[in-house]
């Protein structure tokens, strides 16, 4: 039975598609350009707002806003159209993408910025090249002219070009919501509670210990992804260190 997708109150989702069996879905630069042109046209046609994107050899990342049913239609049409192009070009048959696309609801400014950075850092973390030199992500759209992306929200949250660059040079240690002289490592528990509440929602943060295990672990993983340490999460939530460590491993 297919699991139901989780709904985002903000209508913003982190969307991932993967090649079937981890096979490459982009062989040449022209393939990347074809995919991006499709994505641009379909997004405008279906009313999907794209905030960030990254094309890797065998998977894609997208940060975008649309009601879930529209997002599903958009991704299905994009994947189907690209698969037709790819199969005809490379004389192959069968599915190109591995099942349905994956989607994660993105709630709150800090979560949005964390996902934005995660998407842009993909090629760097994969050892391909520094993120500013990678041709197939939206990183440079934020530093020069926007093409596919709506960069207004991200730029407003960062406040300045240098803040955007500095944030992408970190690996979860600093969030723009902190004061100029604070980091997550030096922030008080009161500040950290505010960060945690914005990342996963105040209600979820208050009830995290009583939530079902799967949901609890997803929220713990989001807190770790936002830059909180296992020790900080343990202290804030009251959950045991081993529980937190296993959930975010």
GROMACS .gro file of N, CA, C and O in nm, residues 204-249:
model
  184
  204UNK      N    1   0.463   2.057   1.808
  204UNK     CA    2   0.538   1.932   1.792
  204UNK      C    3   0.655   1.926   1.889
  204UNK      O    4   0.686   1.820   1.946
  205UNK      N    5   0.721   2.042   1.908
  205UNK     CA    6   0.833   2.045   2.001
  205UNK      C    7   0.788   2.012   2.143
  205UNK      O    8   0.854   1.936   2.216
  206UNK      N    9   0.674   2.067   2.183
  206UNK     CA   10   0.624   2.043   2.319
  206UNK      C   11   0.580   1.898   2.339
  206UNK      O   12   0.587   1.846   2.451
  207UNK      N   13   0.537   1.831   2.231
  207UNK     CA   14   0.483   1.695   2.244
  207UNK      C   15   0.576   1.588   2.191
  207UNK      O   16   0.537   1.472   2.183
  208UNK      N   17   0.698   1.623   2.158
  208UNK     CA   18   0.785   1.531   2.084
  208UNK      C   19   0.807   1.399   2.157
  208UNK      O   20   0.816   1.293   2.096
  209UNK      N   21   0.814   1.403   2.289
  209UNK     CA   22   0.839   1.280   2.365
  209UNK      C   23   0.723   1.182   2.363
  209UNK      O   24   0.741   1.063   2.389
  210UNK      N   25   0.602   1.232   2.332
  210UNK     CA   26   0.485   1.145   2.334
  210UNK      C   27   0.436   1.107   2.195
  210UNK      O   28   0.336   1.037   2.181
  211UNK      N   29   0.508   1.152   2.093
  211UNK     CA   30   0.467   1.122   1.956
  211UNK      C   31   0.506   0.979   1.918
  211UNK      O   32   0.598   0.920   1.977
  212UNK      N   33   0.439   0.921   1.817
  212UNK     CA   34   0.480   0.790   1.766
  212UNK      C   35   0.627   0.790   1.725
  212UNK      O   36   0.678   0.893   1.680
  213UNK      N   37   0.691   0.677   1.737
  213UNK     CA   38   0.835   0.669   1.717
  213UNK      C   39   0.879   0.723   1.581
  213UNK      O   40   0.977   0.798   1.573
  214UNK      N   41   0.810   0.685   1.475
  214UNK     CA   42   0.850   0.728   1.341
  214UNK      C   43   0.843   0.880   1.329
  214UNK      O   44   0.936   0.945   1.280
  215UNK      N   45   0.732   0.938   1.375
  215UNK     CA   46   0.716   1.083   1.368
  215UNK      C   47   0.818   1.154   1.456
  215UNK      O   48   0.878   1.254   1.417
  216UNK      N   49   0.837   1.098   1.577
  216UNK     CA   50   0.936   1.155   1.669
  216UNK      C   51   1.074   1.157   1.606
  216UNK      O   52   1.146   1.258   1.611
  217UNK      N   53   1.114   1.047   1.545
  217UNK     CA   54   1.249   1.039   1.487
  217UNK      C   55   1.266   1.133   1.369
  217UNK      O   56   1.375   1.187   1.346
  218UNK      N   57   1.160   1.154   1.291
  218UNK     CA   58   1.167   1.249   1.180
  218UNK      C   59   1.192   1.391   1.232
  218UNK      O   60   1.271   1.465   1.174
  219UNK      N   61   1.124   1.426   1.341
  219UNK     CA   62   1.142   1.559   1.399
  219UNK      C   63   1.281   1.574   1.460
  219UNK      O   64   1.344   1.679   1.449
  220UNK      N   65   1.331   1.470   1.525
  220UNK     CA   66   1.466   1.474   1.580
  220UNK      C   67   1.569   1.493   1.469
  220UNK      O   68   1.668   1.566   1.485
  221UNK      N   69   1.546   1.427   1.357
  221UNK     CA   70   1.637   1.441   1.242
  221UNK      C   71   1.635   1.583   1.189
  221UNK      O   72   1.739   1.637   1.149
  222UNK      N   73   1.518   1.647   1.186
  222UNK     CA   74   1.509   1.787   1.142
  222UNK      C   75   1.587   1.879   1.235
  222UNK      O   76   1.655   1.972   1.190
  223UNK      N   77   1.578   1.853   1.366
  223UNK     CA   78   1.652   1.935   1.462
  223UNK      C   79   1.802   1.920   1.441
  223UNK      O   80   1.877   2.017   1.445
  224UNK      N   81   1.845   1.796   1.417
  224UNK     CA   82   1.988   1.772   1.392
  224UNK      C   83   2.029   1.839   1.261
  224UNK      O   84   2.137   1.900   1.252
  225UNK      N   85   1.943   1.832   1.159
  225UNK     CA   86   1.973   1.895   1.031
  225UNK      C   87   1.980   2.046   1.040
  225UNK      O   88   2.048   2.110   0.960
  226UNK      N   89   1.909   2.104   1.138
  226UNK     CA   90   1.913   2.249   1.158
  226UNK      C   91   2.038   2.293   1.232
  226UNK      O   92   2.061   2.413   1.247
  227UNK      N   93   2.118   2.197   1.278
  227UNK     CA   94   2.246   2.233   1.339
  227UNK      C   95   2.257   2.206   1.488
  227UNK      O   96   2.362   2.227   1.547
  228UNK      N   97   2.149   2.160   1.553
  228UNK     CA   98   2.157   2.129   1.695
  228UNK      C   99   2.237   2.000   1.715
  228UNK      O  100   2.227   1.906   1.635
  229UNK      N  101   2.313   1.994   1.822
  229UNK     CA  102   2.391   1.874   1.852
  229UNK      C  103   2.303   1.772   1.923
  229UNK      O  104   2.194   1.803   1.974
  230UNK      N  105   2.348   1.647   1.927
  230UNK     CA  106   2.275   1.542   1.998
  230UNK      C  107   2.258   1.580   2.144
  230UNK      O  108   2.151   1.562   2.203
  231UNK      N  109   2.363   1.634   2.205
  231UNK     CA  110   2.356   1.673   2.346
  231UNK      C  111   2.252   1.784   2.367
  231UNK      O  112   2.176   1.782   2.465
  232UNK      N  113   2.248   1.881   2.276
  232UNK     CA  114   2.150   1.989   2.289
  232UNK      C  115   2.008   1.937   2.272
  232UNK      O  116   1.917   1.975   2.347
  233UNK      N  117   1.987   1.850   2.173
  233UNK     CA  118   1.854   1.793   2.150
  233UNK      C  119   1.811   1.711   2.271
  233UNK      O  120   1.695   1.718   2.315
  234UNK      N  121   1.902   1.633   2.327
  234UNK     CA  122   1.874   1.555   2.447
  234UNK      C  123   1.829   1.646   2.561
  234UNK      O  124   1.729   1.619   2.629
  235UNK      N  125   1.901   1.754   2.581
  235UNK     CA  126   1.872   1.845   2.692
  235UNK      C  127   1.738   1.916   2.671
  235UNK      O  128   1.660   1.933   2.766
  236UNK      N  129   1.711   1.958   2.548
  236UNK     CA  130   1.589   2.034   2.520
  236UNK      C  131   1.464   1.946   2.525
  236UNK      O  132   1.358   1.992   2.570
  237UNK      N  133   1.474   1.824   2.475
  237UNK     CA  134   1.356   1.737   2.464
  237UNK      C  135   1.336   1.646   2.584
  237UNK      O  136   1.225   1.596   2.604
  238UNK      N  137   1.442   1.623   2.662
  238UNK     CA  138   1.433   1.530   2.773
  238UNK      C  139   1.442   1.385   2.731
  238UNK      O  140   1.428   1.294   2.814
  239UNK      N  141   1.469   1.360   2.604
  239UNK     CA  142   1.485   1.223   2.555
  239UNK      C  143   1.627   1.175   2.581
  239UNK      O  144   1.721   1.254   2.584
  240UNK      N  145   1.644   1.046   2.597
  240UNK     CA  146   1.776   0.989   2.623
  240UNK      C  147   1.871   1.009   2.507
  240UNK      O  148   1.828   1.013   2.390
  241UNK      N  149   2.000   1.019   2.538
  241UNK     CA  150   2.099   1.043   2.433
  241UNK      C  151   2.101   0.931   2.330
  241UNK      O  152   2.115   0.957   2.210
  242UNK      N  153   2.088   0.807   2.373
  242UNK     CA  154   2.089   0.695   2.278
  242UNK      C  155   1.969   0.700   2.185
  242UNK      O  156   1.982   0.667   2.067
  243UNK      N  157   1.855   0.743   2.236
  243UNK     CA  158   1.736   0.756   2.151
  243UNK      C  159   1.759   0.860   2.043
  243UNK      O  160   1.731   0.838   1.925
  244UNK      N  161   1.812   0.975   2.083
  244UNK     CA  162   1.839   1.082   1.988
  244UNK      C  163   1.945   1.040   1.887
  244UNK      O  164   1.929   1.059   1.766
  245UNK      N  165   2.053   0.980   1.937
  245UNK     CA  166   2.164   0.941   1.849
  245UNK      C  167   2.119   0.839   1.746
  245UNK      O  168   2.157   0.847   1.628
  246UNK      N  169   2.037   0.742   1.786
  246UNK     CA  170   1.992   0.641   1.690
  246UNK      C  171   1.896   0.703   1.588
  246UNK      O  172   1.896   0.666   1.471
  247UNK      N  173   1.815   0.799   1.632
  247UNK     CA  174   1.716   0.860   1.542
  247UNK      C  175   1.783   0.942   1.432
  247UNK      O  176   1.737   0.945   1.318
  248UNK      N  177   1.892   1.009   1.466
  248UNK     CA  178   1.956   1.102   1.369
  248UNK      C  179   2.074   1.040   1.298
  248UNK      O  180   2.136   1.106   1.215
  249UNK      N  181   2.106   0.914   1.325
  249UNK     CA  182   2.223   0.850   1.264
  249UNK      C  183   2.204   0.838   1.116
  249UNK      O  184   2.102   0.797   1.067
   0.00000   0.00000   0.00000
